[in-house]
């Protein structure tokens, strides 16, 4: 009788453990599928990067980072030349001149928008992520804010280490605050960035939720919201 009761408790305990393991496996599979879908959608977004209407940063500057080929691709030699210009871009990004800042962050964003194998690690190694996060606070310059958010979104689309680098520099609470931005493009880009971060792992998802991102995202899913906003928010 005692053995039977003990066996029953052990089976129940094991059943609880099995249920927890199954739940964790489901979460892991869900995150993996979301990440694969995220990468697919991000590649499409990179290909559409010049489709935004009315954005002053839409066109390539007359000098500097021209020459991107079809499908968001640089010839290898051309990309290597662009990477040699990174120190100058870093200097301009850290300047106090808004025009130089905007030009630099736009060129960083376009480097990171290459469809295949964007040079995310090279950009991170330049030490610009803290500056990009700082530019998210440029409340008087929505174009600059938007470009910085887009660049960080692309960085967060890389490996888990790339995503964690964005997190460790304090981007998440700023992105959550930007969900209430008066500028629609900034709000939408912030939703996309938080989706990339949350989609990396269960831990990242929980961290985004702990910063109270869910309620403002739900508020963005209104009847008047753009289709792209609804897609990003529901994703």
Tab-separated table of C-alpha atoms in Angstrom, residues 60-171:
chain	number	residue	atom	x	y	z
A	60	UNK	CA	21.399	57.802	-51.305
A	61	UNK	CA	23.641	60.808	-50.749
A	62	UNK	CA	25.362	62.244	-53.811
A	63	UNK	CA	28.699	61.053	-52.473
A	64	UNK	CA	29.632	58.235	-50.145
A	65	UNK	CA	27.482	55.123	-50.092
A	66	UNK	CA	26.108	54.957	-53.622
A	67	UNK	CA	26.380	51.967	-55.877
A	68	UNK	CA	24.211	49.368	-54.185
A	69	UNK	CA	23.265	46.706	-56.684
A	70	UNK	CA	19.992	44.883	-57.259
A	71	UNK	CA	18.430	43.161	-54.273
A	72	UNK	CA	20.288	45.338	-51.777
A	73	UNK	CA	23.661	43.848	-52.664
A	74	UNK	CA	27.079	45.446	-52.948
A	75	UNK	CA	29.797	43.935	-55.111
A	76	UNK	CA	32.342	42.497	-52.671
A	77	UNK	CA	35.012	45.008	-53.596
A	78	UNK	CA	32.596	47.902	-53.288
A	79	UNK	CA	31.437	46.755	-49.851
A	80	UNK	CA	35.038	46.502	-48.685
A	81	UNK	CA	35.560	50.097	-49.796
A	82	UNK	CA	32.502	51.171	-47.824
A	83	UNK	CA	33.800	49.400	-44.744
A	84	UNK	CA	37.055	51.345	-45.030
A	85	UNK	CA	34.995	54.512	-44.587
A	86	UNK	CA	33.614	53.383	-41.224
A	87	UNK	CA	36.007	55.517	-39.112
A	88	UNK	CA	34.804	58.656	-40.888
A	89	UNK	CA	31.182	57.619	-40.401
A	90	UNK	CA	31.827	57.031	-36.708
A	91	UNK	CA	33.341	60.501	-36.390
A	92	UNK	CA	30.356	62.088	-38.147
A	93	UNK	CA	27.897	60.088	-36.056
A	94	UNK	CA	29.494	61.395	-32.872
A	95	UNK	CA	29.616	64.995	-34.067
A	96	UNK	CA	27.303	67.736	-32.816
A	97	UNK	CA	26.206	68.657	-36.336
A	98	UNK	CA	22.672	67.267	-36.967
A	99	UNK	CA	23.302	67.067	-40.727
A	100	UNK	CA	26.460	65.007	-40.271
A	101	UNK	CA	24.687	62.836	-37.716
A	102	UNK	CA	21.788	62.191	-40.058
A	103	UNK	CA	24.034	61.414	-43.023
A	104	UNK	CA	26.133	58.995	-40.953
A	105	UNK	CA	23.249	57.148	-39.322
A	106	UNK	CA	21.524	56.799	-42.704
A	107	UNK	CA	24.651	55.298	-44.238
A	108	UNK	CA	25.052	52.921	-41.309
A	109	UNK	CA	21.429	51.895	-41.731
A	110	UNK	CA	21.929	51.228	-45.435
A	111	UNK	CA	24.989	49.100	-44.745
A	112	UNK	CA	22.931	47.108	-42.257
A	113	UNK	CA	20.089	46.803	-44.787
A	114	UNK	CA	22.095	44.650	-47.193
A	115	UNK	CA	19.956	41.622	-47.965
A	116	UNK	CA	22.620	38.949	-47.460
A	117	UNK	CA	25.328	38.922	-44.805
A	118	UNK	CA	25.042	42.536	-43.667
A	119	UNK	CA	28.209	43.640	-41.803
A	120	UNK	CA	26.499	43.723	-38.400
A	121	UNK	CA	29.555	42.650	-36.411
A	122	UNK	CA	31.796	45.166	-38.158
A	123	UNK	CA	29.364	47.943	-37.272
A	124	UNK	CA	29.162	46.763	-33.661
A	125	UNK	CA	32.954	46.624	-33.482
A	126	UNK	CA	33.025	50.331	-34.396
A	127	UNK	CA	31.423	51.026	-31.035
A	128	UNK	CA	28.464	52.957	-32.497
A	129	UNK	CA	25.591	51.105	-30.831
A	130	UNK	CA	25.620	53.307	-27.679
A	131	UNK	CA	25.529	56.375	-29.916
A	132	UNK	CA	22.645	54.962	-31.971
A	133	UNK	CA	20.737	54.299	-28.754
A	134	UNK	CA	21.451	57.847	-27.642
A	135	UNK	CA	20.067	59.185	-30.938
A	136	UNK	CA	16.788	57.413	-30.213
A	137	UNK	CA	16.209	60.250	-27.739
A	138	UNK	CA	16.334	62.919	-30.490
A	139	UNK	CA	12.723	63.940	-29.923
A	140	UNK	CA	13.116	67.123	-31.952
A	141	UNK	CA	14.415	65.293	-35.032
A	142	UNK	CA	12.084	62.478	-36.057
A	143	UNK	CA	14.055	61.595	-39.193
A	144	UNK	CA	17.214	61.075	-37.152
A	145	UNK	CA	15.268	59.132	-34.528
A	146	UNK	CA	13.709	56.933	-37.195
A	147	UNK	CA	17.019	56.160	-38.924
A	148	UNK	CA	18.673	55.275	-35.611
A	149	UNK	CA	15.742	53.002	-34.746
A	150	UNK	CA	15.954	51.303	-38.153
A	151	UNK	CA	19.707	50.724	-37.827
A	152	UNK	CA	19.240	49.191	-34.369
A	153	UNK	CA	16.361	47.065	-35.677
A	154	UNK	CA	18.694	45.576	-38.283
A	155	UNK	CA	21.425	44.967	-35.706
A	156	UNK	CA	18.897	43.166	-33.501
A	157	UNK	CA	17.981	40.961	-36.484
A	158	UNK	CA	21.369	39.233	-36.367
A	159	UNK	CA	22.597	36.583	-33.978
A	160	UNK	CA	21.559	36.325	-30.341
A	161	UNK	CA	24.811	38.063	-29.396
A	162	UNK	CA	23.942	40.956	-31.701
A	163	UNK	CA	20.488	41.215	-30.139
A	164	UNK	CA	21.939	41.120	-26.634
A	165	UNK	CA	24.346	43.917	-27.559
A	166	UNK	CA	21.393	46.156	-28.411
A	167	UNK	CA	19.691	45.163	-25.153
A	168	UNK	CA	22.777	45.731	-23.013
A	169	UNK	CA	23.063	49.296	-24.296
A	170	UNK	CA	19.643	50.154	-22.913
A	171	UNK	CA	17.603	50.273	-26.114
